[in-house]
Coordinates of C-alpha atoms in Angstrom, one line a residue:
X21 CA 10.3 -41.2 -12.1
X22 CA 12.3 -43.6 -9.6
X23 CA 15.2 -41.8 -8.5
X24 CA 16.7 -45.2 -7.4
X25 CA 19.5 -45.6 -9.2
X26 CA 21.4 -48.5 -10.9
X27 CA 25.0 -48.6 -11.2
X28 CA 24.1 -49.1 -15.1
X29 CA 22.2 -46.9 -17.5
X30 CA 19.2 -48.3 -18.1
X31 CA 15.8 -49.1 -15.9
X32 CA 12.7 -50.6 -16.8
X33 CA 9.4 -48.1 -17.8
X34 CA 5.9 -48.8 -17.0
X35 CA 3.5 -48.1 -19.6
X36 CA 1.6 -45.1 -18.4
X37 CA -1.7 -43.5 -19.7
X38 CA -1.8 -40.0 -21.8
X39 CA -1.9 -37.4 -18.9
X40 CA -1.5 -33.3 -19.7
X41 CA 0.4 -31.9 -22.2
X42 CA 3.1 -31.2 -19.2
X43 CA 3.5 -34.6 -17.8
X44 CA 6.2 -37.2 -18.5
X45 CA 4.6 -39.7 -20.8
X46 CA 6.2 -43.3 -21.5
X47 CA 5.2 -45.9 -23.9
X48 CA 6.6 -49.5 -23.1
X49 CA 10.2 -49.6 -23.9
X50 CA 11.7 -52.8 -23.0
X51 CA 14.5 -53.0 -20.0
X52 CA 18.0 -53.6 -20.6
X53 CA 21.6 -53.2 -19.7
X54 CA 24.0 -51.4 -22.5
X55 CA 25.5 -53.9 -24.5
X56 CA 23.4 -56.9 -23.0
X57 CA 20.8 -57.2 -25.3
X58 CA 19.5 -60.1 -27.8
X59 CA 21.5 -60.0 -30.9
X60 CA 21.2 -57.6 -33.9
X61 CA 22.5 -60.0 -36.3
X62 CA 24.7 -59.5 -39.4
X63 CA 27.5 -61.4 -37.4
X64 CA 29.8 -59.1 -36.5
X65 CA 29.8 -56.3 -38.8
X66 CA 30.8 -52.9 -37.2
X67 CA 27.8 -50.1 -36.7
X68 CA 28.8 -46.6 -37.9
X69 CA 27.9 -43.5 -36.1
X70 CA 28.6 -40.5 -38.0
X71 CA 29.6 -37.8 -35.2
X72 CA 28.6 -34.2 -36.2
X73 CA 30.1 -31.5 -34.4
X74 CA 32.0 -27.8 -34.4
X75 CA 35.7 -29.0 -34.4
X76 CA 36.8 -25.7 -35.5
X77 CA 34.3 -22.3 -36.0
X78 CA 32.6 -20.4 -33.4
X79 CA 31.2 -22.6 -31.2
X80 CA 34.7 -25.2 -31.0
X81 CA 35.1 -24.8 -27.2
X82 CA 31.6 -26.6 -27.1
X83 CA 31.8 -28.9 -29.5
X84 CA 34.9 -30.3 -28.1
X85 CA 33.1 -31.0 -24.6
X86 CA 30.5 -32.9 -26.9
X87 CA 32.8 -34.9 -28.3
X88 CA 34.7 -35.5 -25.0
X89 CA 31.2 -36.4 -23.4
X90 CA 30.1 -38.6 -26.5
X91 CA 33.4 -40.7 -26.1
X92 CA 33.2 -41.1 -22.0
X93 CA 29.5 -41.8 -22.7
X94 CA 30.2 -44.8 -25.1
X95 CA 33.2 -46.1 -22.8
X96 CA 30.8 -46.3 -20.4
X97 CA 27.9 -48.1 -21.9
X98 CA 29.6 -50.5 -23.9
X99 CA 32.1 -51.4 -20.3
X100 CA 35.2 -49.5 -22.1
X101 CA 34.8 -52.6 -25.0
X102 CA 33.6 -49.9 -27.9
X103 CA 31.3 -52.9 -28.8
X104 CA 27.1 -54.0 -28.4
X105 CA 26.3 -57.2 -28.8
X106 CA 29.6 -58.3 -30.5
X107 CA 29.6 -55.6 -33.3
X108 CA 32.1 -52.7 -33.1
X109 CA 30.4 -49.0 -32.6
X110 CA 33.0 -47.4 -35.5
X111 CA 32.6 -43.3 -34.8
X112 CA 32.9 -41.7 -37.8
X113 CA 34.4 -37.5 -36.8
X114 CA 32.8 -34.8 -39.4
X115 CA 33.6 -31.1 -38.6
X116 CA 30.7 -29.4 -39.2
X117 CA 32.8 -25.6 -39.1
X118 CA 29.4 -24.4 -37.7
X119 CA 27.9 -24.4 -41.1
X120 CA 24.8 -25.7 -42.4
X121 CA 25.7 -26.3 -45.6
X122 CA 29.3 -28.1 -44.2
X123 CA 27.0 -30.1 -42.2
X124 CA 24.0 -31.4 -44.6
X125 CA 27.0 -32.2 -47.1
X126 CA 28.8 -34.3 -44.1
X127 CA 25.9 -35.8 -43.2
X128 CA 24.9 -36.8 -47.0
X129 CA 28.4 -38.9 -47.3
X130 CA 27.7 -40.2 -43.5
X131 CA 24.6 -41.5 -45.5
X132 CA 25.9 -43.0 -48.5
X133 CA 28.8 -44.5 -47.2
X134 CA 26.2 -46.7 -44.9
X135 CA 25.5 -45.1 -41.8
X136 CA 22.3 -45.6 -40.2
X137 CA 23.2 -43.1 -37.3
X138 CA 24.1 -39.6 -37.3
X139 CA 24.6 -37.5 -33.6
X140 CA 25.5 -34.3 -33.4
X141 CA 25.7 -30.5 -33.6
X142 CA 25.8 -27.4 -31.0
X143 CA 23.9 -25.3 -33.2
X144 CA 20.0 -25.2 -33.9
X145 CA 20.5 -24.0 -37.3
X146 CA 22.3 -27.1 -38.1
X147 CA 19.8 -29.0 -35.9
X148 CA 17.3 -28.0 -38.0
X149 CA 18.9 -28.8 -41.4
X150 CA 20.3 -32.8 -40.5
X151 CA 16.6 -33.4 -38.8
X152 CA 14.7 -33.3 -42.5
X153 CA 17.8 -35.2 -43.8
X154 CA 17.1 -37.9 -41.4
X155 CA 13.7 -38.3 -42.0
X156 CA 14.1 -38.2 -45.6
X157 CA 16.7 -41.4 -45.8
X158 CA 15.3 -43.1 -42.5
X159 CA 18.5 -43.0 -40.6
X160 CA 18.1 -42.5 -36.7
X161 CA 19.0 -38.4 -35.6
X162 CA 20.0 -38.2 -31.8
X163 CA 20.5 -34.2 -32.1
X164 CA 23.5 -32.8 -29.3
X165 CA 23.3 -29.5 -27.5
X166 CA 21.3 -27.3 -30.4
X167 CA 18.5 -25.8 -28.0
X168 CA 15.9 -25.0 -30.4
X169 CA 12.1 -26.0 -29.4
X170 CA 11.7 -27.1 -33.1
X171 CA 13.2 -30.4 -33.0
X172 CA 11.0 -32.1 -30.5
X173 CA 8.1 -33.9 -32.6
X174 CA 10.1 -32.7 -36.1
X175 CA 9.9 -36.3 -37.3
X176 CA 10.2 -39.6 -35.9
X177 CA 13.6 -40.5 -36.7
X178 CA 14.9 -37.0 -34.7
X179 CA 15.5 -37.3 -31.5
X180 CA 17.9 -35.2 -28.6
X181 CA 20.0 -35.5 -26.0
X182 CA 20.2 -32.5 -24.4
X183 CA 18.0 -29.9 -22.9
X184 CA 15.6 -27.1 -24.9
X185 CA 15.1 -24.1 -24.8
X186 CA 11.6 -24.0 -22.8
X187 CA 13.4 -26.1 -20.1
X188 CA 15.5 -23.1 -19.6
X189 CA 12.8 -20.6 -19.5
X190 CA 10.7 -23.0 -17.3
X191 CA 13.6 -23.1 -14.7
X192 CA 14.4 -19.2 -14.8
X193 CA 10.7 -18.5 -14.5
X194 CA 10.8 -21.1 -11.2
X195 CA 12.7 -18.1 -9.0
X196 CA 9.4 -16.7 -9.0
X197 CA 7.3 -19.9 -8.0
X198 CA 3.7 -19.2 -9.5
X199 CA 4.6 -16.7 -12.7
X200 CA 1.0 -15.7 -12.8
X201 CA 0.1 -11.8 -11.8
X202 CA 4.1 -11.7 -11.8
X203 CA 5.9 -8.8 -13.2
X204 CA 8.8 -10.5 -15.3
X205 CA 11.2 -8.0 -17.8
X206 CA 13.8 -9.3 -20.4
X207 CA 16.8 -7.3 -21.0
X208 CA 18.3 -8.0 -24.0
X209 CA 20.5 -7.1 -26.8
X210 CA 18.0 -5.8 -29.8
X211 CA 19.4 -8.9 -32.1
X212 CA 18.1 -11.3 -33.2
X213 CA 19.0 -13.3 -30.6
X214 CA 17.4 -10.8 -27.5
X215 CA 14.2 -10.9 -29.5
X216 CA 13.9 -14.8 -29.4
X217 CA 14.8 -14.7 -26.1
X218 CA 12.1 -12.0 -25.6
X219 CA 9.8 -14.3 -27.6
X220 CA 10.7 -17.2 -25.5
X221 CA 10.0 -15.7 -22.2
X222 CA 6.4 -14.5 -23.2
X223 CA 5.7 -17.6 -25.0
X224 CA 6.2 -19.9 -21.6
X225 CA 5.8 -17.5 -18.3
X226 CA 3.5 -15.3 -20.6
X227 CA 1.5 -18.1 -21.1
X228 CA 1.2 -18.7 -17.5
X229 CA -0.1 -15.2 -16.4
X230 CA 3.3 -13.6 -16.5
X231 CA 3.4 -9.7 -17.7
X232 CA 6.1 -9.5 -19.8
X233 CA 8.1 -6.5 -20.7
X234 CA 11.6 -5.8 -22.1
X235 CA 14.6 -3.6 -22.2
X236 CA 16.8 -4.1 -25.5
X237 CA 19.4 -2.2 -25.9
X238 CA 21.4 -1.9 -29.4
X239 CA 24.3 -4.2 -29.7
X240 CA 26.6 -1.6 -30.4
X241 CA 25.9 0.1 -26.8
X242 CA 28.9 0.6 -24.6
X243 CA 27.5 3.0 -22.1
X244 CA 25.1 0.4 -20.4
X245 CA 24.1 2.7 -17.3
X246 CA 21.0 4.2 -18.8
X247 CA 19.4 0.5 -19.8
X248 CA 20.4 -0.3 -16.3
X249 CA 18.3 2.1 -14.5
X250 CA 15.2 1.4 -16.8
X251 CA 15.7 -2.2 -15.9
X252 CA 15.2 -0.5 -11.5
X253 CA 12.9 1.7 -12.7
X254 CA 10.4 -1.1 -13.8
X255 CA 10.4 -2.6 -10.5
X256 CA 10.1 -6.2 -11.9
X257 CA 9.1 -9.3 -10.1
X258 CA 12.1 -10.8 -11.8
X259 CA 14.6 -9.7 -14.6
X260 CA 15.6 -12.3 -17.1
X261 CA 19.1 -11.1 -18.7
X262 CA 19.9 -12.6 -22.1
X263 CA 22.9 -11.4 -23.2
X264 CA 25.9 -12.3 -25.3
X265 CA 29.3 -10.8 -26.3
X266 CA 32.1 -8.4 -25.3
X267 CA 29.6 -6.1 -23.4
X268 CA 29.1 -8.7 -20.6
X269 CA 31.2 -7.4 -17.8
X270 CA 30.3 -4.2 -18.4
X271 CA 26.6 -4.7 -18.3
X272 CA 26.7 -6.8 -15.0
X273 CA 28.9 -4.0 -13.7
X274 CA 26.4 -1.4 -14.7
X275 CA 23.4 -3.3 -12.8
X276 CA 25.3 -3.3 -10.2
X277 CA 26.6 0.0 -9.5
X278 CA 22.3 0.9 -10.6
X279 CA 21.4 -1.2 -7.5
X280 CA 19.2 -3.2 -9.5
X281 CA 21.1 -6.3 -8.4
X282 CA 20.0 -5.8 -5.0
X283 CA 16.3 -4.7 -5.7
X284 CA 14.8 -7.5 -7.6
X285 CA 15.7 -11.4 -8.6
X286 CA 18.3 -11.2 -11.4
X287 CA 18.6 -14.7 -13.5
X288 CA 20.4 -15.6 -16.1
X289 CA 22.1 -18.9 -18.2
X290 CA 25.1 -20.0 -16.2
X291 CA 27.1 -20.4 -19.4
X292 CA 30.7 -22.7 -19.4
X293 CA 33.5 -23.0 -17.1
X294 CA 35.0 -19.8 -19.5
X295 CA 32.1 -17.5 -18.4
X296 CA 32.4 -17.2 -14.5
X297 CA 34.7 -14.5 -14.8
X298 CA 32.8 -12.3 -16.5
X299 CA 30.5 -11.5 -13.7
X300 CA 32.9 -10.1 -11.6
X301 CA 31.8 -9.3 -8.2
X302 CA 28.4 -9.0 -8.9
X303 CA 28.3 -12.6 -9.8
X304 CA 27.4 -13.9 -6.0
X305 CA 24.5 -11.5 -6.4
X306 CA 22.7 -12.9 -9.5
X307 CA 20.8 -16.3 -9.8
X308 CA 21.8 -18.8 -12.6
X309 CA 19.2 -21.4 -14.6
X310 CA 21.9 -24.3 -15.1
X311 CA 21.6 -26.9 -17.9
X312 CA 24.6 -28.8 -16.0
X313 CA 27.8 -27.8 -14.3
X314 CA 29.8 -30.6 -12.9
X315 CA 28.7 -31.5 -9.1
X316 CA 25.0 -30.4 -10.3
X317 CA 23.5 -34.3 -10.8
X318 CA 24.7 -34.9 -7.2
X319 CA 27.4 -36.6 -8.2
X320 CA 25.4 -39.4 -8.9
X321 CA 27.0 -42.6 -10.0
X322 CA 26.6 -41.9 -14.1
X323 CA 28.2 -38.6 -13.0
X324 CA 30.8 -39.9 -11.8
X325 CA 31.4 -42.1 -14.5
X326 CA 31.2 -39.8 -17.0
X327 CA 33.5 -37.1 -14.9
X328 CA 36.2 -39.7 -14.2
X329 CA 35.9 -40.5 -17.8
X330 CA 36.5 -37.4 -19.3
X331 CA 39.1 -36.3 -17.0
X332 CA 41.2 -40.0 -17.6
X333 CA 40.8 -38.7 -21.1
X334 CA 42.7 -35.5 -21.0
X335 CA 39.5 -33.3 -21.4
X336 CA 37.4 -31.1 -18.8
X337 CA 34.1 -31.7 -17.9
X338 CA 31.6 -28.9 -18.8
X339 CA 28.5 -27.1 -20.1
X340 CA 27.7 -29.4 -22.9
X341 CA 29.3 -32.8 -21.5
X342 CA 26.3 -34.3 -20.5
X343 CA 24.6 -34.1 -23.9
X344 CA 27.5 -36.1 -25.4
X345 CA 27.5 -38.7 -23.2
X346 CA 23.8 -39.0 -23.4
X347 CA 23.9 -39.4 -26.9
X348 CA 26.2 -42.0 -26.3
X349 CA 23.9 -44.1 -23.9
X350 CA 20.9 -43.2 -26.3
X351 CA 22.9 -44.8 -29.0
X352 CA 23.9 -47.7 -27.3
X353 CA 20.5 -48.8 -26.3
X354 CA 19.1 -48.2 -29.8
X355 CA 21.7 -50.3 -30.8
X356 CA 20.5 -53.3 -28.3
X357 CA 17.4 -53.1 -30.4
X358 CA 19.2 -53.3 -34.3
X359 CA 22.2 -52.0 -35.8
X360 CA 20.7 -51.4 -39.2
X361 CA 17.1 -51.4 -39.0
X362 CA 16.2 -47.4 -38.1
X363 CA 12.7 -48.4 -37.2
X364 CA 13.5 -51.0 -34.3
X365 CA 16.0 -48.2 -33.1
X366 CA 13.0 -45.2 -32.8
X367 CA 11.1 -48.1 -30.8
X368 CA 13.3 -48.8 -28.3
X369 CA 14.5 -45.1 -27.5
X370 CA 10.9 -44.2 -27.3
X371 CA 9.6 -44.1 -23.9
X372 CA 13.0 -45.0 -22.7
X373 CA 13.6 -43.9 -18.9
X374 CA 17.4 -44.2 -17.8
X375 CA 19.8 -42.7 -15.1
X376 CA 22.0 -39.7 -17.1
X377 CA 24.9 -37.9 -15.6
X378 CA 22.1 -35.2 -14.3
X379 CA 20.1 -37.2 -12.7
X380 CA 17.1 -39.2 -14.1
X381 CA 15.6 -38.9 -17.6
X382 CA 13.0 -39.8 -20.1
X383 CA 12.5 -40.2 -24.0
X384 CA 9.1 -39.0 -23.8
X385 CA 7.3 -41.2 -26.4
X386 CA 4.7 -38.6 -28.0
X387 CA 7.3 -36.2 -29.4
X388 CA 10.7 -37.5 -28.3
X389 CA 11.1 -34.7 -26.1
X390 CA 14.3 -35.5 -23.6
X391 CA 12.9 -35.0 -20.0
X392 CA 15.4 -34.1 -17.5
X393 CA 16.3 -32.1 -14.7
X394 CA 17.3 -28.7 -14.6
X395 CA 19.0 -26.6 -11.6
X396 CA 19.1 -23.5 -9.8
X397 CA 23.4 -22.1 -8.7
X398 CA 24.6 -19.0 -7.6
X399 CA 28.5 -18.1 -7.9
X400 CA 30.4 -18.4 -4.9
X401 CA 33.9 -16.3 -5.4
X402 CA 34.7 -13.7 -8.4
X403 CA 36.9 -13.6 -11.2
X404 CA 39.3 -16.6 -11.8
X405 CA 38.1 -18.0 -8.7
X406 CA 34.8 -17.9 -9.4
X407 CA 32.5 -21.4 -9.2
X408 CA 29.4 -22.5 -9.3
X409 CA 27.4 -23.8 -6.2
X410 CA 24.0 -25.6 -6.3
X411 CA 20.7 -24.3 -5.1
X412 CA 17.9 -26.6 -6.2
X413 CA 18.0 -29.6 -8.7
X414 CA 14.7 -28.7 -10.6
X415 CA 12.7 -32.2 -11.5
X416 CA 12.1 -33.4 -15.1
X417 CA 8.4 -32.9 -14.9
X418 CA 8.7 -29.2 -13.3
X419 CA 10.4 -28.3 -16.5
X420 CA 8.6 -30.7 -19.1
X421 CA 7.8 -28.3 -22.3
X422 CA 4.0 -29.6 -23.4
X423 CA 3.6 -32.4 -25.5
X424 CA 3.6 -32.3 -29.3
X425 CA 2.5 -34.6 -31.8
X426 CA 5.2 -35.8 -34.0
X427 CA 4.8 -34.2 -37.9
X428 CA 4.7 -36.6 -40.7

C-alpha cells in the first residue's frame, strides 16, 4: 500500500492476484475524488443514511465520538457541501439504547421509509443483528466500532469501518515479535467477556506456536494480590490483561506492588481519553495495543481534517472517532457509484484503497475485511495528566486477520 498521500480520500487500486490468506487483497475498484464522480441519476433527490448508534445506554460516551467522527467525516468528503454529485446525503439519527431489539426495530423503519444505507453501532451484538437485516432487504451495512470477527465475510451487503478484534490480538501479540515457542498468559475476569478474550488470544498467537495459559479471576474479587502473584509466578513471555470495570485501578496497583510490571511485557487495550487515569502510576510501566488515539496516524492530512473537524464542532476527538469518519468516506464513495442501487455500491467499496485518519487503508475485496493500521503507546504522566505517546504505527498487512470467503 502507497503511503503517499493525497490531500483527498481516495487513490486508485491496482488489481492484484489472490496471495495468502494474510495479505491485503484488492479487486479493481475504480479511482475517484468524494463527491466527483459520474452522476447517480434520479435528478436531485436526497440519499438517506440511517445513522445507528448508542445515544443514551452503556456505551453513549462512544457512540457520541461516532457520531462526532461520522459528521467531520462527511464534512470532509463532500467539501463541507453535505452533497455527492448534486443529491443531498439526509442523515437520518436512531438511538439504538444499546439494544438489539431497539436497533433491528430502528433499522426496519430506516428500511421502509426508503433508505438504502444503514451505518452504525458500538456494539457487536447489535452488529450481528442489523448485518442479516441487510442482506435480507439488500440495503448496503457499513458496520461502526462493534469489534466482533463475525462480521467480516457475513454477507455481501455488510461491510466495516473500524478495526476487529484479531487486529487487536495481532498487534498485542507484536511485543513479542515471533509468538511461536513464546510463553503468552491472559489474565482476565472469569466472564464472559475474559473467556472470549481467552479464546481470542489462543485462537490468533495460539495459532502461531504461542502457549497460551490464563489467570481469571472472579468478577466479584476485590483482593487482587493473590491473582497477581500467579500472573509472576508463571514467568510469561508476555501477559495480555483483559479487564473491565470498577476493579481496574486496583488490579494495576496489585501488579505493581507484585513486581510483575517489571518482570515481564505487560499489554493491554489503551481504552478512551476517560481510561488513562485508571492506571495510576503504573501506567508508564505497561504497553498499550491502540486502535487510535489522536496524534497516532501521524497526523496525517485526513487526521487533521478529521481532528480540526471535530474540534470546530464542539466535540473531542477519541477512541472511536476514526470509525465514524471512515464510515463517512466509505459512504461517500459508495455513493459516487449510485444512490439507490445497493449492488453498484458493494462494487465500488470493494477493493477500495484510500487515505483514513490512521493512516492508509483497504476494503479488502474477498471478505470486506477493513485493513488498517494498528499502533503500539505507552503513557507518559499518571492520573489526570496522563497521555498517550506513540511507539510503533503497526502496518495494515502486519495485522491483516486471514481471508474469508463471504457466506451466501
Amino acid at each position: 500500500m502507497s503511503t503517499n498521500r493525497p490531500s483527498l480520500p481516495t487513490r486508485g487500486v491496482a488489481c492484484l492476484a489472490a496471495a495468502a490468506a494474510t495479505a491485503l487483497l484488492a479487486g479493481c475498484a475504480s479511482a475517484g475524488t468524494a463527491g466527483t464522480a459520474a452522476p447517480t441519476g434520479g435528478g436531485d433527490a436526497p440519499v438517506k443514511v440511517g445513522l445507528l448508534y448508542s445515544k443514551t445506554g452503556l456505551l453513549a460516551a462512544y457512540g457520541k465520538q461516532y457520531e462526532e467522527g461520522f459528521q467531520a467525516g462527511l464534512a470532509y468528503a463532500t467539501h463541507g457541501t453535505g452533497k455527492v454529485n448534486g443529491h443531498q446525503v439526509d442523515v437520518i439519527e436512531q438511538d439504538d439504547t444499546g439494544d438489539p431489539a431497539t436497533a433491528v426495530a430502528d433499522a426496519k423503519d430506516l428500511i421502509g421509509k426508503g433508505v438504502k444505507i444503514l451505518a452504525g453501532t458500538t456494539d457487536s451484538g447489535i452488529g450481528l443483528q442489523l448485518a442479516p437485516l441487510a442482506a435480507q432487504n439488500q440495503v448496503l451495512y457499513v458496520s461502526g466500532p462493534a469489534a466482533t470477527d463475525a462480521l467480516t465475510g457475513i454477507n455481501k451487503y455488510t461491510f466495516r469501518s473500524g478495526r476487529e478484534s484479531y487486529q487487536d490480538i495481532a498487534a498485542a501479540g507484536s511485543f513479542v515479535g515471533d509468538p511461536s515457542g513464546k510463553k503468552i498468559l491472559v489474565l482476565a475476569q472469569d466472564s464472559a467477556f475474559g473467556q472470549a478474550n481467552v479464546a481470542a488470544v489462543k485462537a490468533v498467537l495460539g495459532a502461531k506456536g504461542a502457549t497460551v495459559t490464563q489467570v481469571l479471576a472472579p468478577p466479584s474479587a476485590t483482593d487482587l494480590t493473590p491473582f497477581a502473584q500467579q500472573v509472576k509466578s508463571a514467568r510469561a513471555d508476555l501477559v495480555y490483561v483483559a479487564w473491565a470495570g470498577a476493579t481496574a485501578p486496583a488490579l494495576w496497583t496489585a501488579l505493581d506492588q507484585q513486581g510483575v510490571l517489571g518482570s515481564t511485557k505487560v499489554v493491554t487495550g489503551l481504552a478512551g481519553t476517560a481510561s488513562y487515569p485508571i492506571f495510576g502510576n503504573a501506567g508508564t510501566k505497561v504497553d498499550f495495543l491502540a486502535h487510535y488515539f489522536p496524534g497516532a496516524g501521524g497526523n496525517n492530512p485526513v487526521e487533521t481534517a478529521m481532528i480540526n473537524g471535530i474540534t470546530k464542532a464542539g466535540g473531542t476527538p477519541d477512541l472511536f472517532s476514526p470509525d465514524g469518519f471512515t464510515a463517512a468516506l466509505m459512504i461517500v464513495h459508495a455513493i459516487q457509484a449510485s444512490g439507490t442501487d445497493t449492488n453498484a455500491m458493494v462494487k465500488a467499496l470493494e477493493g477500495w484503497s484510500f487515505d483514513g485518519p490512521k493512516g492508509a487503508e483497504q476494503v479488502r475485496a474477498s471478505d470486506h475485511a477493513l485493513l488498517q493500521p494498528m499502533f503500539q503507546a505507552t503513557l507518559t504522566g499518571s492520573g489526570a495528566s496522563a497521555q498517550p505517546k506513540l511507539l510503533t504505527a503497526l502496518t495494515a498487512d502486519q495485522v491483516a486477520p486471514p481471508a474469508k470467503t463471504i457466506a451466501g
